[in-house]
Short mmCIF file of C-alpha atoms and ligand atoms in Angstrom, two decimals:
data_model
loop_
_atom_site.label_atom_id
_atom_site.label_comp_id
_atom_site.label_asym_id
_atom_site.label_seq_id
_atom_site.Cartn_x
_atom_site.Cartn_y
_atom_site.Cartn_z
CA MET A 46 -10.50 -31.29 3.68
CA LYS A 47 -12.59 -30.62 6.82
CA PHE A 48 -15.55 -28.28 6.67
CA THR A 49 -18.56 -26.97 8.52
CA VAL A 50 -21.63 -25.01 7.47
CA PHE A 51 -22.69 -21.99 9.54
CA THR A 52 -26.23 -20.70 9.15
CA TYR A 53 -29.30 -19.53 10.99
CA ASP A 54 -32.27 -21.77 11.34
CA SER A 55 -34.70 -21.19 8.56
CA GLU A 56 -36.30 -23.93 6.54
CA ARG A 57 -34.74 -22.65 3.32
CA ASN A 58 -31.22 -22.33 4.80
CA SER A 59 -31.44 -25.80 6.39
CA ARG A 60 -32.37 -27.29 3.01
CA ILE A 61 -29.43 -25.56 1.30
CA LYS A 62 -27.13 -26.69 4.12
CA GLN A 63 -28.23 -30.30 3.76
CA LYS A 64 -27.75 -30.22 -0.01
CA LEU A 65 -24.29 -28.65 0.30
CA GLU A 66 -23.14 -31.16 2.95
CA GLN A 67 -24.26 -34.08 0.78
CA LYS A 68 -22.47 -32.71 -2.29
CA LEU A 69 -19.27 -32.01 -0.34
CA MET A 70 -19.21 -35.43 1.34
CA LYS A 71 -19.61 -37.05 -2.06
CA GLU A 72 -16.30 -35.35 -2.95
CA ASN A 73 -14.66 -36.71 0.24
CA PHE A 74 -14.85 -33.50 2.29
CA MET A 75 -15.39 -34.31 5.99
CA VAL A 76 -17.71 -32.52 8.43
CA ASP A 77 -15.80 -31.09 11.42
CA PRO A 78 -17.39 -28.10 13.18
CA HIS A 79 -14.61 -27.93 15.83
CA ASP A 80 -11.54 -27.84 13.62
CA PRO A 81 -12.61 -27.05 10.03
CA ASP A 82 -10.39 -25.86 7.18
CA LEU A 83 -13.38 -24.36 5.38
CA VAL A 84 -16.41 -22.61 6.89
CA PHE A 85 -19.35 -22.21 4.51
CA THR A 86 -21.87 -19.58 5.56
CA ILE A 87 -25.44 -19.53 4.27
CA GLY A 88 -27.22 -16.19 4.74
CA GLY A 89 -26.03 -12.62 4.23
CA ASP A 90 -22.97 -10.56 5.19
CA GLY A 91 -24.44 -10.43 8.72
CA THR A 92 -24.21 -14.24 8.89
CA VAL A 93 -20.56 -14.08 7.77
CA LEU A 94 -19.80 -11.60 10.58
CA ARG A 95 -21.36 -13.92 13.16
CA ALA A 96 -19.39 -16.94 11.85
CA ILE A 97 -16.14 -14.99 11.92
CA HIS A 98 -16.65 -13.86 15.51
CA SER A 99 -17.35 -17.40 16.67
CA TYR A 100 -13.99 -18.60 15.23
CA LEU A 101 -12.22 -15.44 16.45
CA ASP A 102 -13.46 -16.10 19.99
CA ALA A 103 -12.30 -19.72 19.74
CA GLY A 104 -8.80 -18.52 18.64
CA LYS A 105 -9.07 -20.42 15.31
CA LEU A 106 -9.31 -17.57 12.85
CA ASN A 107 -5.78 -18.05 11.42
CA LYS A 108 -6.54 -21.53 10.23
CA VAL A 109 -10.03 -21.15 8.82
CA LYS A 110 -11.13 -19.98 5.37
CA PHE A 111 -14.63 -18.67 4.78
CA ILE A 112 -16.90 -19.16 1.75
CA GLY A 113 -20.14 -17.19 1.70
CA ILE A 114 -23.34 -18.40 0.02
CA HIS A 115 -25.88 -15.60 -0.08
CA THR A 116 -29.56 -16.43 0.20
CA GLY A 117 -30.60 -12.97 -1.01
CA HIS A 118 -28.64 -10.77 -3.42
CA LEU A 119 -24.84 -11.14 -3.45
CA GLY A 120 -23.16 -9.49 -0.49
CA TYR A 121 -19.68 -8.08 0.06
CA TYR A 122 -18.38 -11.18 1.81
CA THR A 123 -20.57 -13.67 -0.06
CA ASP A 124 -19.68 -14.76 -3.59
CA TRP A 125 -22.04 -17.62 -4.36
CA LEU A 126 -25.78 -18.13 -4.72
CA PRO A 127 -27.66 -21.28 -3.58
CA GLU A 128 -28.35 -22.29 -7.20
CA GLU A 129 -24.58 -22.34 -7.85
CA LEU A 130 -23.65 -25.20 -5.46
CA ASP A 131 -22.46 -27.50 -8.27
CA GLU A 132 -20.35 -24.71 -9.74
CA LEU A 133 -18.93 -24.02 -6.28
CA ILE A 134 -17.96 -27.67 -5.70
CA LEU A 135 -16.35 -27.81 -9.15
CA PHE A 136 -14.44 -24.62 -8.31
CA LEU A 137 -13.22 -26.11 -5.01
CA THR A 138 -12.16 -29.42 -6.50
CA THR A 139 -10.64 -28.15 -9.76
CA TYR A 140 -8.71 -24.98 -9.05
CA GLU A 141 -5.89 -24.10 -6.71
CA LEU A 142 -7.78 -22.02 -4.19
CA GLN A 143 -6.95 -18.31 -4.06
CA ASN A 144 -7.24 -16.77 -0.61
CA TYR A 145 -8.24 -13.17 -0.11
CA ARG A 146 -7.20 -11.74 3.23
CA TYR A 147 -9.22 -8.93 4.77
CA PRO A 148 -7.72 -7.19 7.79
CA LEU A 149 -9.47 -6.85 11.12
CA LEU A 150 -9.59 -3.62 13.08
CA GLU A 151 -7.96 -3.76 16.49
CA ALA A 152 -9.15 -1.80 19.53
CA LYS A 153 -7.05 -1.68 22.68
CA LEU A 154 -9.45 -0.81 25.49
CA CYS A 155 -7.67 0.94 28.37
CA ALA A 156 -9.06 1.29 31.89
CA GLY A 157 -6.15 2.82 33.80
CA GLU A 158 -3.35 0.25 33.71
CA LYS A 159 -5.66 -2.55 32.57
CA THR A 160 -5.95 -3.26 28.85
CA ARG A 161 -7.84 -5.73 26.70
CA TYR A 162 -8.18 -6.17 22.96
CA ARG A 163 -11.22 -6.42 20.68
CA TYR A 164 -11.37 -7.08 16.94
CA ALA A 165 -13.92 -6.19 14.25
CA LEU A 166 -14.17 -6.96 10.54
CA ASN A 167 -16.56 -4.14 9.54
CA GLU A 168 -16.30 -1.46 12.17
CA PHE A 169 -16.26 -0.26 15.74
CA THR A 170 -18.57 2.54 16.77
CA ILE A 171 -18.23 4.45 20.02
CA LEU A 172 -21.63 5.86 20.88
CA ASN A 173 -23.43 7.65 23.64
CA ALA A 174 -27.21 7.58 23.31
CA LYS A 175 -27.71 9.17 26.76
CA ARG A 176 -25.79 12.43 26.56
CA THR A 177 -23.43 14.50 24.41
CA GLN A 178 -20.13 12.68 24.34
CA HIS A 179 -16.78 14.41 24.49
CA LEU A 180 -13.84 12.64 22.83
CA ASP A 181 -10.31 13.94 22.38
CA ILE A 182 -9.00 12.59 19.10
CA THR A 183 -5.27 12.06 18.57
CA ILE A 184 -3.59 10.55 15.51
CA ASN A 185 -0.07 9.24 16.00
CA ASP A 186 0.81 11.50 18.97
CA MET A 187 -0.72 14.56 17.33
CA PHE A 188 -3.80 15.95 19.07
CA LEU A 189 -6.33 16.64 16.29
CA GLU A 190 -9.60 17.81 17.82
CA SER A 191 -12.10 17.74 20.65
CA PHE A 192 -15.23 16.00 19.40
CA ARG A 193 -18.67 16.59 20.90
CA GLY A 194 -21.69 14.68 19.66
CA THR A 195 -23.11 11.16 19.53
CA GLY A 196 -19.91 9.32 18.67
CA VAL A 197 -17.59 8.06 15.96
CA CYS A 198 -17.31 5.09 13.62
CA VAL A 199 -13.96 3.48 12.80
CA SER A 200 -14.25 1.18 9.80
CA SER A 201 -12.03 -1.24 7.91
CA PRO A 202 -11.76 -1.20 4.09
CA THR A 203 -14.38 -3.97 3.77
CA GLY A 204 -16.56 -2.29 6.40
CA SER A 205 -16.59 0.90 4.33
CA THR A 206 -19.73 -0.27 2.46
CA ALA A 207 -21.61 -0.93 5.72
CA TYR A 208 -22.36 1.50 8.59
CA ASN A 209 -19.59 3.83 7.37
CA LYS A 210 -21.45 4.44 4.11
CA ALA A 211 -24.61 5.49 5.96
CA LEU A 212 -22.47 8.12 7.73
CA GLY A 213 -21.20 9.60 4.46
CA GLY A 214 -17.83 7.84 4.60
CA ALA A 215 -15.84 6.90 1.49
CA LEU A 216 -16.02 3.46 -0.12
CA ILE A 217 -12.56 1.90 0.08
CA TYR A 218 -11.12 -0.74 -2.24
CA PRO A 219 -10.70 -3.83 -0.01
CA SER A 220 -6.97 -4.39 -0.55
CA LEU A 221 -5.86 -0.92 0.59
CA PRO A 222 -4.07 -0.91 3.98
CA ILE A 223 -6.05 1.95 5.48
CA TYR A 224 -8.91 2.55 7.90
CA GLN A 225 -11.45 5.33 8.26
CA LEU A 226 -12.86 7.58 10.99
CA THR A 227 -16.33 9.06 10.47
CA GLU A 228 -18.25 11.28 12.85
CA ILE A 229 -21.72 10.47 14.16
CA ALA A 230 -23.74 13.67 14.70
CA SER A 231 -20.99 16.05 15.77
CA ILE A 232 -21.88 19.45 17.24
CA ASN A 233 -20.39 22.22 15.16
CA SER A 234 -20.91 25.77 16.42
CA ASN A 235 -18.94 28.82 17.62
CA ALA A 236 -18.17 26.86 20.77
CA TYR A 237 -17.26 23.46 19.31
CA ARG A 238 -15.67 22.53 16.02
CA THR A 239 -14.56 19.30 14.38
CA ILE A 240 -13.11 18.63 10.97
CA GLY A 241 -16.42 17.15 9.72
CA SER A 242 -14.90 15.14 6.85
CA PRO A 243 -14.22 11.41 7.10
CA LEU A 244 -10.52 10.75 7.73
CA ILE A 245 -8.61 8.00 5.91
CA ILE A 246 -5.77 6.80 8.14
CA PRO A 247 -2.83 4.61 7.04
CA LYS A 248 -2.42 1.27 8.81
CA GLU A 249 0.85 2.27 10.50
CA GLN A 250 -0.77 5.22 12.29
CA LYS A 251 -2.65 4.87 15.55
CA LEU A 252 -5.91 6.58 16.44
CA ILE A 253 -6.41 7.42 20.12
CA LEU A 254 -9.78 8.34 21.62
CA GLU A 255 -9.79 9.76 25.15
CA SER A 256 -12.41 11.26 27.41
CA GLU A 257 -12.73 12.37 31.02
CA ASN A 258 -16.19 10.75 31.19
CA TRP A 259 -17.22 7.48 29.56
CA GLU A 260 -20.51 7.14 31.46
CA GLY A 261 -23.23 5.75 29.16
CA MET A 262 -20.81 4.83 26.35
CA THR A 263 -21.24 1.75 24.17
CA LEU A 264 -18.68 0.16 21.88
CA THR A 265 -20.19 -1.72 18.95
CA GLN A 266 -17.98 -4.35 17.37
CA ASP A 267 -19.68 -5.41 14.11
CA HIS A 268 -23.02 -6.86 15.34
CA LEU A 269 -21.91 -6.98 19.00
CA ALA A 270 -22.22 -4.28 21.68
CA LEU A 271 -20.25 -3.71 24.86
CA ASP A 272 -20.69 -1.32 27.78
CA ILE A 273 -17.49 0.75 28.08
CA SER A 274 -18.45 3.11 30.94
CA GLN A 275 -15.27 2.18 32.83
CA LEU A 276 -12.70 3.05 30.15
CA THR A 277 -10.13 5.83 30.03
CA ALA A 278 -8.99 5.51 26.40
CA ILE A 279 -9.27 3.43 23.22
CA HIS A 280 -6.34 2.91 20.85
CA MET A 281 -7.38 1.82 17.35
CA THR A 282 -5.46 0.54 14.37
CA LEU A 283 -5.72 -1.83 11.43
CA SER A 284 -4.61 -5.18 12.82
CA ASP A 285 -2.07 -7.64 11.39
CA GLN A 286 -4.74 -10.30 11.88
CA HIS A 287 -6.77 -11.18 8.80
CA VAL A 288 -9.87 -13.11 7.86
CA GLN A 289 -9.28 -15.44 4.91
CA PHE A 290 -11.91 -15.91 2.24
CA VAL A 291 -11.97 -18.27 -0.72
CA LYS A 292 -13.33 -16.05 -3.45
CA ARG A 293 -13.93 -16.27 -7.16
CA LYS A 294 -11.93 -13.16 -8.01
CA ASP A 295 -11.28 -9.80 -6.41
CA GLY A 296 -12.23 -7.57 -9.34
CA LEU A 297 -15.90 -7.89 -8.39
CA PHE A 298 -15.80 -5.08 -5.80
CA TRP A 299 -16.87 -2.18 -8.05
CA ASN A 300 -19.51 -4.41 -9.70
CA ARG A 301 -20.90 -5.13 -6.25
CA VAL A 302 -20.95 -1.43 -5.41
CA LYS A 303 -22.86 -0.67 -8.61
CA ASP A 304 -25.33 -3.55 -8.21
CA HIS A 305 -25.90 -2.88 -4.53
CA PHE A 306 -26.25 0.87 -4.41
CA LEU A 307 -27.18 2.16 -7.89
P1 NAP B 660 -27.29 -7.12 10.07
O1 NAP B 660 -28.72 -7.31 9.75
O2 NAP B 660 -26.41 -8.31 10.26
O3 NAP B 660 -26.64 -6.18 8.94
C1 NAP B 660 -27.26 -4.96 8.60
C2 NAP B 660 -27.10 -4.73 7.10
O4 NAP B 660 -25.71 -4.43 6.83
C3 NAP B 660 -27.47 -5.97 6.28
O5 NAP B 660 -28.20 -5.56 5.16
C4 NAP B 660 -26.11 -6.53 5.89
O6 NAP B 660 -26.12 -7.23 4.68
C5 NAP B 660 -25.30 -5.25 5.73
N1 NAP B 660 -23.85 -5.43 5.80
C6 NAP B 660 -23.11 -6.07 6.74
N2 NAP B 660 -21.79 -5.97 6.45
C7 NAP B 660 -21.70 -5.26 5.27
C8 NAP B 660 -20.62 -4.83 4.46
N3 NAP B 660 -19.35 -5.08 4.80
N4 NAP B 660 -20.90 -4.10 3.36
C9 NAP B 660 -22.18 -3.82 3.01
N5 NAP B 660 -23.25 -4.19 3.74
C10 NAP B 660 -23.00 -4.91 4.87
O7 NAP B 660 -27.22 -6.12 11.30
P2 NAP B 660 -26.49 -6.06 12.71
O8 NAP B 660 -26.48 -7.41 13.31
O9 NAP B 660 -27.14 -4.96 13.44
O10 NAP B 660 -24.96 -5.55 12.45
C11 NAP B 660 -24.10 -5.99 11.50
C12 NAP B 660 -23.65 -4.80 10.66
O11 NAP B 660 -24.75 -3.96 10.36
C13 NAP B 660 -22.65 -3.86 11.34
O12 NAP B 660 -21.31 -4.31 11.19
C14 NAP B 660 -22.89 -2.54 10.61
O13 NAP B 660 -21.97 -2.32 9.55
C15 NAP B 660 -24.26 -2.67 10.01
N6 NAP B 660 -25.09 -1.60 10.55
C16 NAP B 660 -25.40 -0.58 9.71
C17 NAP B 660 -26.12 0.50 10.18
C18 NAP B 660 -26.45 1.61 9.23
O14 NAP B 660 -26.11 1.49 8.03
N7 NAP B 660 -27.07 2.67 9.70
C19 NAP B 660 -26.54 0.55 11.50
C20 NAP B 660 -26.21 -0.50 12.34
C21 NAP B 660 -25.45 -1.58 11.85
P3 NAP B 660 -26.83 -8.68 4.53
O15 NAP B 660 -28.27 -8.38 4.24
O16 NAP B 660 -26.10 -9.29 3.38
O17 NAP B 660 -26.63 -9.44 5.82
#
């Protein structure tokens, strides 16, 4: 099996990387950063996001499986700790590997007739730090509301514990085929009104965000940011594309929530 290790330069991470590579090569795994079957990440959930985007950009996401080794506390995408490398190798060489597939969010960015697609594992936010942003929000051909405020966050099930949580969104069990819209500082007055509550949207329904003025708008895509001043609309949905993880077992989600937040 071919593998690579993705991490950020720190002395500690480099040492763990070296140790892991040696242990894997002893078991006849081969290093191949260009065409790996397994991508080990060493760091936090943020490191996993960066690794995923590098394989997404290279068009290799379908083929690759990720295994996260967390150098702090356990994260939502990271199942192993650095002191568990032997246990991890035993797990990889003994068991038939179970893949867990987490869906990406898809954003179709429309500028008149021109369209392009972006993908995120945690969330997209659409933000205007310069002025009050107006967004018309439609779900599946039904106009819902005219939003005025800073922006909105659209999160995947696995992204629900990230930015979405800070906005008061619900925590979603990772296997549910749904996505979530949360408001960021909406204006609610006699003049303007929005629903206020986070909305849970089924995968088969499309969310459309439109505005007559996108000047000053930014789209964040996980850790990345993009100027979207030239757009006319964004169509969002939960994508058919997935990220594959090799995990110990899926039942850990509520344990993670408890350990992480309580
Ligand atoms: P980052 O340092 O890579 O991540 C920021 C924090 O979010 C880290 O503590 C990270 O955990 C945690 N995180 C990432 N994905 C998570 C998930 N699915 N569930 C729970 N926690 C998660 O920061 P960044 O480069 O700016 O952006 C990456 C992510 O940060 C974004 O996707 C967004 O979700 C999050 N973010 C959150 C806020 C907020 O809560 N107000 C604001 C901006 C961005 P680790 O320590 O394990 O890496």
